[in-house]
Amino acid sequence: MTYFEDLRVGTRTEVGSHTFTADEIKAFAREFDPQPFHLDEEAAARSHFGALCASGWHTASMWMRLRILYGQREDAERTARGEPNAALGPSPGFREMRWLKPVYAGDTISYASEVIEARASQKRPGWGLIQVHNSGTNQNGELVISFKSSAFVERRPDA
Amino acid sequence: MTYFEDLRVGTRTEVGSHTFTADEIKAFAREFDPQPFHLDEEAAARSHFGALCASGWHTASMWMRLRILYGQREDAERTARGEPNAALGPSPGFREMRWLKPVYAGDTISYASEVIEARASQKRPGWGLIQVHNSGTNQNGELVISFKSSAFVERRPDA
């Protein structure tokens, strides 16, 4: 992770993108969201969605995957350059999860995270608290998911 | 689904419970939240969690599964009694997701949903809008997850 001091309000990270296949939409739905429009093309065609689409929890969980993998790549690159990595604290949760448009089978969603607030933590010396706006946009440029999260990020030891 | 008119503020539903095994915690994490404390017992023992624990997205997605299965059982029972089922509209999203305590391997989480607000929709005649507080509690009675959701629920045709 980048140290708190290197994050600014407005810092935007493209965390990665993913194409949702029909098979993985159905596999997630069988396990976690067994509703007809997430499980079966024909049933979905008859629903208000009009076609097979991913569970909102699937779209959200995919953000988590890509965010973690992005951070791991970034950390590996810093390590390769001989630079230290800041620690990221546990997430207390998130706010305002919005599923704005369906994610249909074959859609490619690009996820981004933007720092919208950053302040030194009063309660936890050595840590900063950031507020992040996370979003997913489909191949047509339409916002499909948005939510806000908070995270504790380690400050530079010399800060 | 129960018709909007049969839901009251304070109506509480025990939607079901689930025991999170180490294997399924790791399987979810490999796919959606590949962090050491969700993937490996030894790494988890060295982390601030102290032991293998489930991704918060896993705990949240399990609520969805149990809520859907509960609704399907309830609908089947109403159908068996010759009673009609109300339609449930799409969910616009969730608010205030809080992961309050870790869910460790072997923990059994019981999920409940309580109506905290109910009003007829002005914009959508024939529908009511409810606000629901959802929670998950472990076998020690500790709240581990809580969040709020909104849903459109069909009104009785004669209302």
PDB file of C-alpha atoms in Angstrom, chain B:
ATOM      1  CA  MET B   1     -43.395 -12.301  -0.457  1.00  0.00           C
ATOM      2  CA  THR B   2     -45.872 -10.995   2.123  1.00  0.00           C
ATOM      3  CA  TYR B   3     -47.976  -8.097   0.856  1.00  0.00           C
ATOM      4  CA  PHE B   4     -46.892  -4.625   1.952  1.00  0.00           C
ATOM      5  CA  GLU B   5     -50.041  -4.261   4.106  1.00  0.00           C
ATOM      6  CA  ASP B   6     -49.031  -7.320   6.170  1.00  0.00           C
ATOM      7  CA  LEU B   7     -45.632  -5.876   7.053  1.00  0.00           C
ATOM      8  CA  ARG B   8     -45.357  -3.619  10.077  1.00  0.00           C
ATOM      9  CA  VAL B   9     -42.505  -1.619  11.540  1.00  0.00           C
ATOM     10  CA  GLY B  10     -40.986  -4.087  13.990  1.00  0.00           C
ATOM     11  CA  THR B  11     -41.845  -7.191  11.918  1.00  0.00           C
ATOM     12  CA  ARG B  12     -38.805  -9.397  12.448  1.00  0.00           C
ATOM     13  CA  THR B  13     -37.850 -12.391  10.321  1.00  0.00           C
ATOM     14  CA  GLU B  14     -35.275 -14.994  11.299  1.00  0.00           C
ATOM     15  CA  VAL B  15     -34.027 -15.774   7.810  1.00  0.00           C
ATOM     16  CA  GLY B  16     -31.731 -18.679   8.673  1.00  0.00           C
ATOM     17  CA  SER B  17     -28.287 -19.550   9.940  1.00  0.00           C
ATOM     18  CA  HIS B  18     -25.075 -20.892   8.475  1.00  0.00           C
ATOM     19  CA  THR B  19     -21.860 -22.407   9.850  1.00  0.00           C
ATOM     20  CA  PHE B  20     -18.816 -21.090   7.970  1.00  0.00           C
ATOM     21  CA  THR B  21     -16.298 -23.900   7.398  1.00  0.00           C
ATOM     22  CA  ALA B  22     -12.591 -23.278   6.815  1.00  0.00           C
ATOM     23  CA  ASP B  23     -12.877 -24.807   3.335  1.00  0.00           C
ATOM     24  CA  GLU B  24     -15.636 -22.516   2.155  1.00  0.00           C
ATOM     25  CA  ILE B  25     -13.986 -19.449   3.721  1.00  0.00           C
ATOM     26  CA  LYS B  26     -10.844 -20.221   1.691  1.00  0.00           C
ATOM     27  CA  ALA B  27     -12.781 -21.038  -1.502  1.00  0.00           C
ATOM     28  CA  PHE B  28     -14.615 -17.678  -1.391  1.00  0.00           C
ATOM     29  CA  ALA B  29     -11.387 -15.834  -0.584  1.00  0.00           C
ATOM     30  CA  ARG B  30      -9.457 -17.435  -3.461  1.00  0.00           C
ATOM     31  CA  GLU B  31     -12.098 -16.141  -5.818  1.00  0.00           C
ATOM     32  CA  PHE B  32     -12.996 -12.747  -4.349  1.00  0.00           C
ATOM     33  CA  ASP B  33     -10.841 -11.637  -1.413  1.00  0.00           C
ATOM     34  CA  PRO B  34      -7.366 -13.209  -1.616  1.00  0.00           C
ATOM     35  CA  GLN B  35      -5.925 -11.823   1.620  1.00  0.00           C
ATOM     36  CA  PRO B  36      -3.719 -14.072   3.810  1.00  0.00           C
ATOM     37  CA  PHE B  37      -6.070 -14.069   6.834  1.00  0.00           C
ATOM     38  CA  HIS B  38      -8.936 -15.405   4.661  1.00  0.00           C
ATOM     39  CA  LEU B  39      -6.764 -18.012   2.870  1.00  0.00           C
ATOM     40  CA  ASP B  40      -4.465 -19.681   5.335  1.00  0.00           C
ATOM     41  CA  GLU B  41      -4.659 -20.642   9.017  1.00  0.00           C
ATOM     42  CA  GLU B  42      -0.983 -19.956   9.767  1.00  0.00           C
ATOM     43  CA  ALA B  43      -0.964 -16.543   8.106  1.00  0.00           C
ATOM     44  CA  ALA B  44      -4.245 -15.703   9.866  1.00  0.00           C
ATOM     45  CA  ALA B  45      -2.739 -16.670  13.247  1.00  0.00           C
ATOM     46  CA  ARG B  46      -0.027 -14.058  12.645  1.00  0.00           C
ATOM     47  CA  SER B  47      -2.524 -11.358  11.564  1.00  0.00           C
ATOM     48  CA  HIS B  48      -4.507  -8.919  13.722  1.00  0.00           C
ATOM     49  CA  PHE B  49      -7.494 -11.327  13.422  1.00  0.00           C
ATOM     50  CA  GLY B  50      -5.601 -14.140  15.156  1.00  0.00           C
ATOM     51  CA  ALA B  51      -7.329 -16.958  13.242  1.00  0.00           C
ATOM     52  CA  LEU B  52      -8.826 -17.794   9.848  1.00  0.00           C
ATOM     53  CA  CYS B  53     -11.912 -15.667   9.229  1.00  0.00           C
ATOM     54  CA  ALA B  54     -14.386 -15.077   6.428  1.00  0.00           C
ATOM     55  CA  SER B  55     -14.327 -12.199   3.966  1.00  0.00           C
ATOM     56  CA  GLY B  56     -16.953  -9.616   4.862  1.00  0.00           C
ATOM     57  CA  TRP B  57     -18.321 -10.012   1.323  1.00  0.00           C
ATOM     58  CA  HIS B  58     -18.769 -13.716   2.032  1.00  0.00           C
ATOM     59  CA  THR B  59     -20.716 -13.010   5.236  1.00  0.00           C
ATOM     60  CA  ALA B  60     -22.862 -10.486   3.362  1.00  0.00           C
ATOM     61  CA  SER B  61     -23.474 -12.772   0.365  1.00  0.00           C
ATOM     62  CA  MET B  62     -24.569 -15.572   2.720  1.00  0.00           C
ATOM     63  CA  TRP B  63     -27.288 -13.271   4.064  1.00  0.00           C
ATOM     64  CA  MET B  64     -28.530 -12.880   0.472  1.00  0.00           C
ATOM     65  CA  ARG B  65     -28.626 -16.655  -0.020  1.00  0.00           C
ATOM     66  CA  LEU B  66     -30.559 -17.287   3.169  1.00  0.00           C
ATOM     67  CA  ARG B  67     -32.943 -14.384   2.542  1.00  0.00           C
ATOM     68  CA  ILE B  68     -33.799 -15.683  -0.935  1.00  0.00           C
ATOM     69  CA  LEU B  69     -34.250 -19.283   0.254  1.00  0.00           C
ATOM     70  CA  TYR B  70     -36.438 -18.077   3.140  1.00  0.00           C
ATOM     71  CA  GLY B  71     -38.638 -16.136   0.716  1.00  0.00           C
ATOM     72  CA  GLN B  72     -38.911 -19.122  -1.617  1.00  0.00           C
ATOM     73  CA  ARG B  73     -40.000 -21.427   1.235  1.00  0.00           C
ATOM     74  CA  GLU B  74     -42.494 -18.829   2.436  1.00  0.00           C
ATOM     75  CA  ASP B  75     -43.920 -18.391  -1.086  1.00  0.00           C
ATOM     76  CA  ALA B  76     -44.230 -22.176  -1.523  1.00  0.00           C
ATOM     77  CA  GLU B  77     -46.120 -22.441   1.774  1.00  0.00           C
ATOM     78  CA  ARG B  78     -48.502 -19.645   0.777  1.00  0.00           C
ATOM     79  CA  THR B  79     -49.073 -21.281  -2.599  1.00  0.00           C
ATOM     80  CA  ALA B  80     -49.773 -24.613  -0.840  1.00  0.00           C
ATOM     81  CA  ARG B  81     -52.403 -22.811   1.265  1.00  0.00           C
ATOM     82  CA  GLY B  82     -53.944 -21.327  -1.880  1.00  0.00           C
ATOM     83  CA  GLU B  83     -52.838 -17.783  -0.941  1.00  0.00           C
ATOM     84  CA  PRO B  84     -51.334 -15.306  -3.433  1.00  0.00           C
ATOM     85  CA  ASN B  85     -47.739 -14.085  -3.245  1.00  0.00           C
ATOM     86  CA  ALA B  86     -46.802 -10.426  -3.437  1.00  0.00           C
ATOM     87  CA  ALA B  87     -44.026  -9.396  -5.825  1.00  0.00           C
ATOM     88  CA  LEU B  88     -40.758  -8.013  -4.496  1.00  0.00           C
ATOM     89  CA  GLY B  89     -39.197  -5.278  -6.612  1.00  0.00           C
ATOM     90  CA  PRO B  90     -35.498  -4.994  -7.451  1.00  0.00           C
ATOM     91  CA  SER B  91     -33.213  -3.744  -4.700  1.00  0.00           C
ATOM     92  CA  PRO B  92     -31.582  -0.400  -5.400  1.00  0.00           C
ATOM     93  CA  GLY B  93     -28.702  -1.200  -3.029  1.00  0.00           C
ATOM     94  CA  PHE B  94     -27.681  -1.171   0.608  1.00  0.00           C
ATOM     95  CA  ARG B  95     -26.512   1.272   3.251  1.00  0.00           C
ATOM     96  CA  GLU B  96     -24.254   1.266   6.256  1.00  0.00           C
ATOM     97  CA  MET B  97     -22.662  -2.164   5.862  1.00  0.00           C
ATOM     98  CA  ARG B  98     -20.792  -2.787   9.105  1.00  0.00           C
ATOM     99  CA  TRP B  99     -18.497  -5.694   9.756  1.00  0.00           C
ATOM    100  CA  LEU B 100     -18.410  -5.522  13.527  1.00  0.00           C
ATOM    101  CA  LYS B 101     -16.555  -8.687  14.511  1.00  0.00           C
ATOM    102  CA  PRO B 102     -14.639 -11.321  12.558  1.00  0.00           C
ATOM    103  CA  VAL B 103     -16.495 -14.466  11.487  1.00  0.00           C
ATOM    104  CA  TYR B 104     -14.077 -17.286  12.308  1.00  0.00           C
ATOM    105  CA  ALA B 105     -14.023 -20.779  10.805  1.00  0.00           C
ATOM    106  CA  GLY B 106     -16.630 -22.857  12.651  1.00  0.00           C
ATOM    107  CA  ASP B 107     -18.756 -19.856  13.667  1.00  0.00           C
ATOM    108  CA  THR B 108     -22.510 -20.163  13.136  1.00  0.00           C
ATOM    109  CA  ILE B 109     -24.152 -16.921  12.072  1.00  0.00           C
ATOM    110  CA  SER B 110     -27.891 -16.403  12.478  1.00  0.00           C
ATOM    111  CA  TYR B 111     -29.346 -13.750  10.219  1.00  0.00           C
ATOM    112  CA  ALA B 112     -32.428 -11.651  10.892  1.00  0.00           C
ATOM    113  CA  SER B 113     -34.251  -8.835   9.109  1.00  0.00           C
ATOM    114  CA  GLU B 114     -36.457  -6.268  10.809  1.00  0.00           C
ATOM    115  CA  VAL B 115     -38.703  -3.709   9.148  1.00  0.00           C
ATOM    116  CA  ILE B 116     -37.736  -0.269  10.464  1.00  0.00           C
ATOM    117  CA  GLU B 117     -39.859   1.893   8.145  1.00  0.00           C
ATOM    118  CA  ALA B 118     -42.808   1.220   5.857  1.00  0.00           C
ATOM    119  CA  ARG B 119     -44.663   3.658   3.624  1.00  0.00           C
ATOM    120  CA  ALA B 120     -46.754   3.595   0.481  1.00  0.00           C
ATOM    121  CA  SER B 121     -44.706   4.676  -2.520  1.00  0.00           C
ATOM    122  CA  GLN B 122     -45.805   8.011  -4.005  1.00  0.00           C
ATOM    123  CA  LYS B 123     -43.965   7.411  -7.255  1.00  0.00           C
ATOM    124  CA  ARG B 124     -45.061   3.832  -7.820  1.00  0.00           C
ATOM    125  CA  PRO B 125     -48.764   3.289  -7.232  1.00  0.00           C
ATOM    126  CA  GLY B 126     -49.447  -0.285  -6.168  1.00  0.00           C
ATOM    127  CA  TRP B 127     -46.152  -0.533  -4.294  1.00  0.00           C
ATOM    128  CA  GLY B 128     -44.905   0.112  -0.785  1.00  0.00           C
ATOM    129  CA  LEU B 129     -41.329   0.951   0.155  1.00  0.00           C
ATOM    130  CA  ILE B 130     -39.831  -0.660   3.231  1.00  0.00           C
ATOM    131  CA  GLN B 131     -36.563   0.005   5.038  1.00  0.00           C
ATOM    132  CA  VAL B 132     -35.075  -3.068   6.638  1.00  0.00           C
ATOM    133  CA  HIS B 133     -32.323  -3.535   9.199  1.00  0.00           C
ATOM    134  CA  ASN B 134     -30.428  -6.778   8.565  1.00  0.00           C
ATOM    135  CA  SER B 135     -28.112  -8.409  11.050  1.00  0.00           C
ATOM    136  CA  GLY B 136     -25.986 -11.483  11.653  1.00  0.00           C
ATOM    137  CA  THR B 137     -25.207 -12.757  15.148  1.00  0.00           C
ATOM    138  CA  ASN B 138     -22.719 -15.472  16.086  1.00  0.00           C
ATOM    139  CA  GLN B 139     -23.217 -18.439  18.434  1.00  0.00           C
ATOM    140  CA  ASN B 140     -22.069 -16.252  21.363  1.00  0.00           C
ATOM    141  CA  GLY B 141     -24.777 -13.670  20.725  1.00  0.00           C
ATOM    142  CA  GLU B 142     -22.315 -11.149  19.293  1.00  0.00           C
ATOM    143  CA  LEU B 143     -23.433  -8.981  16.382  1.00  0.00           C
ATOM    144  CA  VAL B 144     -20.946  -9.569  13.530  1.00  0.00           C
ATOM    145  CA  ILE B 145     -22.605  -7.833  10.571  1.00  0.00           C
ATOM    146  CA  SER B 146     -25.323  -5.241  10.146  1.00  0.00           C
ATOM    147  CA  PHE B 147     -26.652  -3.269   7.213  1.00  0.00           C
ATOM    148  CA  LYS B 148     -29.788  -1.536   6.000  1.00  0.00           C
ATOM    149  CA  SER B 149     -31.670  -2.226   2.818  1.00  0.00           C
ATOM    150  CA  SER B 150     -34.672  -0.826   0.977  1.00  0.00           C
ATOM    151  CA  ALA B 151     -37.175  -2.818  -1.045  1.00  0.00           C
ATOM    152  CA  PHE B 152     -40.306  -2.207  -3.040  1.00  0.00           C
ATOM    153  CA  VAL B 153     -43.066  -4.616  -1.997  1.00  0.00           C
ATOM    154  CA  GLU B 154     -46.349  -5.048  -3.850  1.00  0.00           C
ATOM    155  CA  ARG B 155     -49.519  -3.763  -2.151  1.00  0.00           C
ATOM    156  CA  ARG B 156     -52.687  -5.833  -1.855  1.00  0.00           C
ATOM    157  CA  PRO B 157     -54.714  -5.404  -5.040  1.00  0.00           C
ATOM    158  CA  ASP B 158     -57.695  -4.300  -2.883  1.00  0.00           C
ATOM    159  CA  ALA B 159     -55.690  -1.803  -0.773  1.00  0.00           C
TER     160      ALA B 159
END
